[in-house]
Amino acid sequence: MRALILDDQTLVRAVASGRQRGQTPKWRRVELRYVDLKAGRHLQVTAYDETQAHTSNHAVGEVAKNAVDDLLDEPFGNWHVDTVTETHQVRVTKKLEALVHTSARQVEAAGAPTEPQRSHDRPKPRLLPEDDPALVAVGISDDKGHVRRSRQAKFRQVEEFLRSLGPALDDALSAGRLRTPTPEDPLRVVDLAAATPTSPSPRTATSPA
């Protein structure tokens, strides 16, 4: 995995998430890709804590190697590495054994690049576009497909949920715990969250969000 991540010619992106049993990494999630800056090609690392993203750029060579080694030392439970031709997944089991799964690269969902994107200031990819019918149906976006100003925080919450869900689904698929979806019969995921009641009455039950 280290060699794949350090290959600035073929790496599309790498994502680290989850945690190993009994340990907690410094970051909740980390995304890596290469960008071309005026100073040359750099490895861009975007690390997420509980509230925000922290982005840093590391020059290709020893600086990038040190940054990658530091992240590989963190007790992440999952690594997902996409190259231009293959997808590699590493899952650390409860027994701290590393299970590796490699497959040919397939066209991904909208918002996830299939070729390296080197632009430093590219538009942030969205896993769910603003005009998606689901967002309109629940009132996050208006009937013109624009996120309502008052619902920006909820839109970001949905986006973060999808980013967290992706590696979990990839892990479950590679481990054979989920069937392989098809365009005719996709996987259906239900988010069983609960809204806080507006009334303080103890008789009022929470309702699904």
PDB file of C-alpha atoms in Angstrom:
ATOM      1  CA  MET A   1       0.000   0.000   0.000  1.00  0.00           C
ATOM      2  CA  ARG A   2       2.848   2.357   0.770  1.00  0.00           C
ATOM      3  CA  ALA A   3       4.290   1.943  -2.717  1.00  0.00           C
ATOM      4  CA  LEU A   4       0.890   2.481  -4.323  1.00  0.00           C
ATOM      5  CA  ILE A   5       0.243   5.658  -2.352  1.00  0.00           C
ATOM      6  CA  LEU A   6       3.685   7.042  -3.128  1.00  0.00           C
ATOM      7  CA  ASP A   7       3.281   6.483  -6.890  1.00  0.00           C
ATOM      8  CA  ASP A   8       2.382  10.009  -8.036  1.00  0.00           C
ATOM      9  CA  GLN A   9       1.800   8.789 -11.607  1.00  0.00           C
ATOM     10  CA  THR A  10      -0.960   6.260 -10.969  1.00  0.00           C
ATOM     11  CA  LEU A  11      -2.587   7.101  -7.624  1.00  0.00           C
ATOM     12  CA  VAL A  12      -6.084   8.488  -7.988  1.00  0.00           C
ATOM     13  CA  ARG A  13      -6.861   8.692  -4.281  1.00  0.00           C
ATOM     14  CA  ALA A  14      -6.337   6.899  -0.998  1.00  0.00           C
ATOM     15  CA  VAL A  15      -8.671   6.944   1.986  1.00  0.00           C
ATOM     16  CA  ALA A  16      -8.002   5.813   5.547  1.00  0.00           C
ATOM     17  CA  SER A  17     -10.876   5.417   7.995  1.00  0.00           C
ATOM     18  CA  GLY A  18     -12.147   3.411  10.948  1.00  0.00           C
ATOM     19  CA  ARG A  19      -9.968   2.200  13.767  1.00  0.00           C
ATOM     20  CA  GLN A  20      -8.250  -0.929  14.953  1.00  0.00           C
ATOM     21  CA  ARG A  21      -9.565  -2.742  17.990  1.00  0.00           C
ATOM     22  CA  GLY A  22      -8.742  -0.970  21.221  1.00  0.00           C
ATOM     23  CA  GLN A  23      -7.033   1.975  19.496  1.00  0.00           C
ATOM     24  CA  THR A  24      -8.070   5.351  18.124  1.00  0.00           C
ATOM     25  CA  PRO A  25      -6.192   7.110  15.317  1.00  0.00           C
ATOM     26  CA  LYS A  26      -5.451  10.822  15.491  1.00  0.00           C
ATOM     27  CA  TRP A  27      -7.881  11.510  12.649  1.00  0.00           C
ATOM     28  CA  ARG A  28     -11.356  10.200  11.967  1.00  0.00           C
ATOM     29  CA  ARG A  29     -10.672  10.004   8.230  1.00  0.00           C
ATOM     30  CA  VAL A  30      -7.838  10.933   5.889  1.00  0.00           C
ATOM     31  CA  GLU A  31      -7.888  11.413   2.112  1.00  0.00           C
ATOM     32  CA  LEU A  32      -4.762  11.588  -0.066  1.00  0.00           C
ATOM     33  CA  ARG A  33      -4.198  12.602  -3.682  1.00  0.00           C
ATOM     34  CA  TYR A  34      -1.525  14.332  -5.745  1.00  0.00           C
ATOM     35  CA  VAL A  35      -1.871  17.951  -6.886  1.00  0.00           C
ATOM     36  CA  ASP A  36       0.257  20.078  -9.188  1.00  0.00           C
ATOM     37  CA  LEU A  37       1.267  23.362  -7.569  1.00  0.00           C
ATOM     38  CA  LYS A  38       3.537  26.142  -8.815  1.00  0.00           C
ATOM     39  CA  ALA A  39       6.261  24.554  -6.702  1.00  0.00           C
ATOM     40  CA  GLY A  40       5.737  21.175  -8.370  1.00  0.00           C
ATOM     41  CA  ARG A  41       3.770  18.029  -7.622  1.00  0.00           C
ATOM     42  CA  HIS A  42       2.734  17.533  -3.996  1.00  0.00           C
ATOM     43  CA  LEU A  43       0.874  14.914  -2.035  1.00  0.00           C
ATOM     44  CA  GLN A  44      -2.221  16.596  -0.627  1.00  0.00           C
ATOM     45  CA  VAL A  45      -3.457  15.187   2.664  1.00  0.00           C
ATOM     46  CA  THR A  46      -6.899  16.151   3.951  1.00  0.00           C
ATOM     47  CA  ALA A  47      -7.414  14.968   7.512  1.00  0.00           C
ATOM     48  CA  TYR A  48     -10.800  15.148   9.211  1.00  0.00           C
ATOM     49  CA  ASP A  49     -11.383  15.475  12.924  1.00  0.00           C
ATOM     50  CA  GLU A  50     -14.850  15.638  14.472  1.00  0.00           C
ATOM     51  CA  THR A  51     -15.585  19.171  13.282  1.00  0.00           C
ATOM     52  CA  GLN A  52     -13.436  20.211  10.347  1.00  0.00           C
ATOM     53  CA  ALA A  53     -10.958  19.295   7.626  1.00  0.00           C
ATOM     54  CA  HIS A  54      -7.223  20.046   7.787  1.00  0.00           C
ATOM     55  CA  THR A  55      -5.360  20.137   4.453  1.00  0.00           C
ATOM     56  CA  SER A  56      -1.590  19.982   4.014  1.00  0.00           C
ATOM     57  CA  ASN A  57       0.653  19.589   0.955  1.00  0.00           C
ATOM     58  CA  HIS A  58       3.889  17.563   0.934  1.00  0.00           C
ATOM     59  CA  ALA A  59       6.490  17.714  -1.826  1.00  0.00           C
ATOM     60  CA  VAL A  60       7.011  14.474  -3.739  1.00  0.00           C
ATOM     61  CA  GLY A  61      10.043  12.659  -2.355  1.00  0.00           C
ATOM     62  CA  GLU A  62      11.200  12.335   1.226  1.00  0.00           C
ATOM     63  CA  VAL A  63       8.668  14.836   2.561  1.00  0.00           C
ATOM     64  CA  ALA A  64       5.738  12.907   1.067  1.00  0.00           C
ATOM     65  CA  LYS A  65       7.248   9.591   2.215  1.00  0.00           C
ATOM     66  CA  ASN A  66       7.463  10.841   5.795  1.00  0.00           C
ATOM     67  CA  ALA A  67       3.853  12.052   5.694  1.00  0.00           C
ATOM     68  CA  VAL A  68       2.645   8.686   4.374  1.00  0.00           C
ATOM     69  CA  ASP A  69       4.680   6.741   6.935  1.00  0.00           C
ATOM     70  CA  ASP A  70       3.178   8.810   9.746  1.00  0.00           C
ATOM     71  CA  LEU A  71      -0.332   7.993   8.516  1.00  0.00           C
ATOM     72  CA  LEU A  72       0.455   4.297   8.064  1.00  0.00           C
ATOM     73  CA  ASP A  73       1.584   4.247  11.694  1.00  0.00           C
ATOM     74  CA  GLU A  74      -1.871   5.444  12.778  1.00  0.00           C
ATOM     75  CA  PRO A  75      -4.196   2.575  13.846  1.00  0.00           C
ATOM     76  CA  PHE A  76      -6.724   2.974  11.026  1.00  0.00           C
ATOM     77  CA  GLY A  77      -8.978  -0.021  10.491  1.00  0.00           C
ATOM     78  CA  ASN A  78      -9.442   0.431   6.747  1.00  0.00           C
ATOM     79  CA  TRP A  79      -7.436   1.659   3.792  1.00  0.00           C
ATOM     80  CA  HIS A  80      -9.001   2.149   0.359  1.00  0.00           C
ATOM     81  CA  VAL A  81      -6.530   2.905  -2.460  1.00  0.00           C
ATOM     82  CA  ASP A  82      -7.587   3.639  -6.033  1.00  0.00           C
ATOM     83  CA  THR A  83      -5.075   3.653  -8.875  1.00  0.00           C
ATOM     84  CA  VAL A  84      -5.876   4.230 -12.526  1.00  0.00           C
ATOM     85  CA  THR A  85      -6.309   0.482 -13.073  1.00  0.00           C
ATOM     86  CA  GLU A  86      -7.085  -1.166  -9.716  1.00  0.00           C
ATOM     87  CA  THR A  87      -8.860  -0.761  -6.394  1.00  0.00           C
ATOM     88  CA  HIS A  88      -7.060  -2.054  -3.303  1.00  0.00           C
ATOM     89  CA  GLN A  89      -8.692  -2.482   0.085  1.00  0.00           C
ATOM     90  CA  VAL A  90      -7.093  -3.371   3.400  1.00  0.00           C
ATOM     91  CA  ARG A  91      -9.195  -4.228   6.434  1.00  0.00           C
ATOM     92  CA  VAL A  92      -7.707  -4.913   9.855  1.00  0.00           C
ATOM     93  CA  THR A  93      -9.683  -7.582  11.714  1.00  0.00           C
ATOM     94  CA  LYS A  94     -10.370  -7.793  15.453  1.00  0.00           C
ATOM     95  CA  LYS A  95      -7.391 -10.147  15.649  1.00  0.00           C
ATOM     96  CA  LEU A  96      -5.290  -7.375  14.054  1.00  0.00           C
ATOM     97  CA  GLU A  97      -4.830  -9.367  10.866  1.00  0.00           C
ATOM     98  CA  ALA A  98      -4.726  -7.423   7.598  1.00  0.00           C
ATOM     99  CA  LEU A  99      -7.071  -8.683   4.880  1.00  0.00           C
ATOM    100  CA  VAL A 100      -6.236  -7.387   1.412  1.00  0.00           C
ATOM    101  CA  HIS A 101      -8.603  -7.351  -1.547  1.00  0.00           C
ATOM    102  CA  THR A 102      -7.633  -6.158  -5.034  1.00  0.00           C
ATOM    103  CA  SER A 103      -9.946  -5.774  -8.007  1.00  0.00           C
ATOM    104  CA  ALA A 104      -9.946  -4.123 -11.419  1.00  0.00           C
ATOM    105  CA  ARG A 105     -10.979  -0.483 -11.308  1.00  0.00           C
ATOM    106  CA  GLN A 106     -14.572   0.181 -12.328  1.00  0.00           C
ATOM    107  CA  VAL A 107     -16.390   3.399 -13.143  1.00  0.00           C
ATOM    108  CA  GLU A 108     -17.380   5.007  -9.859  1.00  0.00           C
ATOM    109  CA  ALA A 109     -20.366   6.993  -8.717  1.00  0.00           C
ATOM    110  CA  ALA A 110     -20.723  10.648  -9.663  1.00  0.00           C
ATOM    111  CA  GLY A 111     -18.264  12.832  -7.803  1.00  0.00           C
ATOM    112  CA  ALA A 112     -15.537  10.192  -7.446  1.00  0.00           C
ATOM    113  CA  PRO A 113     -12.771  10.609 -10.075  1.00  0.00           C
ATOM    114  CA  THR A 114     -11.683   7.645 -12.201  1.00  0.00           C
ATOM    115  CA  GLU A 115      -8.474   9.380 -13.344  1.00  0.00           C
ATOM    116  CA  PRO A 116      -6.017  11.454 -11.305  1.00  0.00           C
ATOM    117  CA  GLN A 117      -7.252  14.996 -10.731  1.00  0.00           C
ATOM    118  CA  ARG A 118      -4.184  17.181 -10.260  1.00  0.00           C
ATOM    119  CA  SER A 119      -5.783  20.613 -10.008  1.00  0.00           C
ATOM    120  CA  HIS A 120      -5.203  22.176  -6.588  1.00  0.00           C
ATOM    121  CA  ASP A 121      -8.341  24.329  -6.625  1.00  0.00           C
ATOM    122  CA  ARG A 122     -10.758  21.934  -8.319  1.00  0.00           C
ATOM    123  CA  PRO A 123     -14.423  22.156  -7.275  1.00  0.00           C
ATOM    124  CA  LYS A 124     -15.110  19.937  -4.286  1.00  0.00           C
ATOM    125  CA  PRO A 125     -16.721  16.706  -5.530  1.00  0.00           C
ATOM    126  CA  ARG A 126     -20.169  15.942  -4.194  1.00  0.00           C
ATOM    127  CA  LEU A 127     -21.351  12.403  -3.662  1.00  0.00           C
ATOM    128  CA  LEU A 128     -24.935  13.605  -3.942  1.00  0.00           C
ATOM    129  CA  PRO A 129     -25.627  16.577  -6.263  1.00  0.00           C
ATOM    130  CA  GLU A 130     -27.676  19.478  -4.939  1.00  0.00           C
ATOM    131  CA  ASP A 131     -30.526  18.744  -7.341  1.00  0.00           C
ATOM    132  CA  ASP A 132     -30.862  15.074  -6.378  1.00  0.00           C
ATOM    133  CA  PRO A 133     -34.582  14.218  -6.012  1.00  0.00           C
ATOM    134  CA  ALA A 134     -33.987  12.865  -2.497  1.00  0.00           C
ATOM    135  CA  LEU A 135     -32.658  16.234  -1.298  1.00  0.00           C
ATOM    136  CA  VAL A 136     -35.576  18.039  -2.878  1.00  0.00           C
ATOM    137  CA  ALA A 137     -38.065  15.585  -1.357  1.00  0.00           C
ATOM    138  CA  VAL A 138     -36.808  16.140   2.212  1.00  0.00           C
ATOM    139  CA  GLY A 139     -36.609  19.915   1.820  1.00  0.00           C
ATOM    140  CA  ILE A 140     -32.826  20.333   1.845  1.00  0.00           C
ATOM    141  CA  SER A 141     -32.889  21.635  -1.738  1.00  0.00           C
ATOM    142  CA  ASP A 142     -35.568  23.837  -3.291  1.00  0.00           C
ATOM    143  CA  ASP A 143     -37.566  22.956  -6.388  1.00  0.00           C
ATOM    144  CA  LYS A 144     -34.823  24.474  -8.559  1.00  0.00           C
ATOM    145  CA  GLY A 145     -32.243  22.064  -7.186  1.00  0.00           C
ATOM    146  CA  HIS A 146     -30.356  24.515  -4.977  1.00  0.00           C
ATOM    147  CA  VAL A 147     -29.573  23.823  -1.325  1.00  0.00           C
ATOM    148  CA  ARG A 148     -31.596  26.137   0.891  1.00  0.00           C
ATOM    149  CA  ARG A 149     -29.497  28.570   2.893  1.00  0.00           C
ATOM    150  CA  SER A 150     -31.090  27.384   6.135  1.00  0.00           C
ATOM    151  CA  ARG A 151     -30.287  23.747   5.274  1.00  0.00           C
ATOM    152  CA  GLN A 152     -26.581  24.071   4.440  1.00  0.00           C
ATOM    153  CA  ALA A 153     -25.538  22.353   7.688  1.00  0.00           C
ATOM    154  CA  LYS A 154     -27.877  19.426   7.003  1.00  0.00           C
ATOM    155  CA  PHE A 155     -26.531  19.137   3.447  1.00  0.00           C
ATOM    156  CA  ARG A 156     -22.966  18.915   4.811  1.00  0.00           C
ATOM    157  CA  GLN A 157     -24.144  16.307   7.313  1.00  0.00           C
ATOM    158  CA  VAL A 158     -25.612  14.176   4.514  1.00  0.00           C
ATOM    159  CA  GLU A 159     -22.391  14.527   2.506  1.00  0.00           C
ATOM    160  CA  GLU A 160     -20.259  13.450   5.469  1.00  0.00           C
ATOM    161  CA  PHE A 161     -22.585  10.509   6.133  1.00  0.00           C
ATOM    162  CA  LEU A 162     -22.100   9.314   2.548  1.00  0.00           C
ATOM    163  CA  ARG A 163     -18.312   9.710   2.787  1.00  0.00           C
ATOM    164  CA  SER A 164     -18.298   7.606   5.944  1.00  0.00           C
ATOM    165  CA  LEU A 165     -20.682   5.054   4.471  1.00  0.00           C
ATOM    166  CA  GLY A 166     -18.636   4.472   1.315  1.00  0.00           C
ATOM    167  CA  PRO A 167     -15.612   2.739   2.914  1.00  0.00           C
ATOM    168  CA  ALA A 168     -17.922   0.693   5.166  1.00  0.00           C
ATOM    169  CA  LEU A 169     -19.836  -0.608   2.149  1.00  0.00           C
ATOM    170  CA  ASP A 170     -16.618  -1.290   0.240  1.00  0.00           C
ATOM    171  CA  ASP A 171     -15.326  -3.269   3.207  1.00  0.00           C
ATOM    172  CA  ALA A 172     -18.556  -5.273   3.538  1.00  0.00           C
ATOM    173  CA  LEU A 173     -18.636  -6.033  -0.195  1.00  0.00           C
ATOM    174  CA  SER A 174     -15.000  -7.187  -0.275  1.00  0.00           C
ATOM    175  CA  ALA A 175     -15.622  -9.410   2.768  1.00  0.00           C
ATOM    176  CA  GLY A 176     -18.685 -10.974   1.151  1.00  0.00           C
ATOM    177  CA  ARG A 177     -21.105  -9.684   3.788  1.00  0.00           C
ATOM    178  CA  LEU A 178     -23.213  -7.883   1.173  1.00  0.00           C
ATOM    179  CA  ARG A 179     -24.430  -8.984  -2.220  1.00  0.00           C
ATOM    180  CA  THR A 180     -23.012  -7.242  -5.261  1.00  0.00           C
ATOM    181  CA  PRO A 181     -25.417  -4.494  -6.375  1.00  0.00           C
ATOM    182  CA  THR A 182     -26.523  -4.050  -9.970  1.00  0.00           C
ATOM    183  CA  PRO A 183     -28.179  -1.115 -11.767  1.00  0.00           C
ATOM    184  CA  GLU A 184     -31.414  -3.119 -11.795  1.00  0.00           C
ATOM    185  CA  ASP A 185     -31.166  -4.127  -8.141  1.00  0.00           C
ATOM    186  CA  PRO A 186     -29.051  -1.611  -6.193  1.00  0.00           C
ATOM    187  CA  LEU A 187     -28.348  -1.740  -2.497  1.00  0.00           C
ATOM    188  CA  ARG A 188     -30.817   0.178  -0.353  1.00  0.00           C
ATOM    189  CA  VAL A 189     -29.505   1.816   2.807  1.00  0.00           C
ATOM    190  CA  VAL A 190     -31.797   3.165   5.508  1.00  0.00           C
ATOM    191  CA  ASP A 191     -30.554   5.761   7.991  1.00  0.00           C
ATOM    192  CA  LEU A 192     -32.447   5.121  11.235  1.00  0.00           C
ATOM    193  CA  ALA A 193     -31.770   8.420  12.963  1.00  0.00           C
ATOM    194  CA  ALA A 194     -34.146  10.199  15.309  1.00  0.00           C
ATOM    195  CA  ALA A 195     -35.188  13.823  15.614  1.00  0.00           C
ATOM    196  CA  THR A 196     -35.347  15.560  18.978  1.00  0.00           C
ATOM    197  CA  PRO A 197     -38.949  16.345  19.923  1.00  0.00           C
ATOM    198  CA  THR A 198     -39.872  20.016  20.010  1.00  0.00           C
ATOM    199  CA  SER A 199     -42.070  19.420  23.039  1.00  0.00           C
ATOM    200  CA  PRO A 200     -40.466  18.498  26.384  1.00  0.00           C
ATOM    201  CA  SER A 201     -43.364  16.224  27.211  1.00  0.00           C
ATOM    202  CA  PRO A 202     -42.081  12.746  28.179  1.00  0.00           C
ATOM    203  CA  ARG A 203     -45.033  11.238  26.335  1.00  0.00           C
ATOM    204  CA  THR A 204     -43.803  12.511  23.016  1.00  0.00           C
ATOM    205  CA  ALA A 205     -41.731   9.874  21.218  1.00  0.00           C
ATOM    206  CA  THR A 206     -38.988  10.684  18.813  1.00  0.00           C
ATOM    207  CA  SER A 207     -39.744  10.206  15.155  1.00  0.00           C
ATOM    208  CA  PRO A 208     -37.443   9.078  12.329  1.00  0.00           C
ATOM    209  CA  ALA A 209     -35.515  11.929  10.758  1.00  0.00           C
TER     210      ALA A 209
END
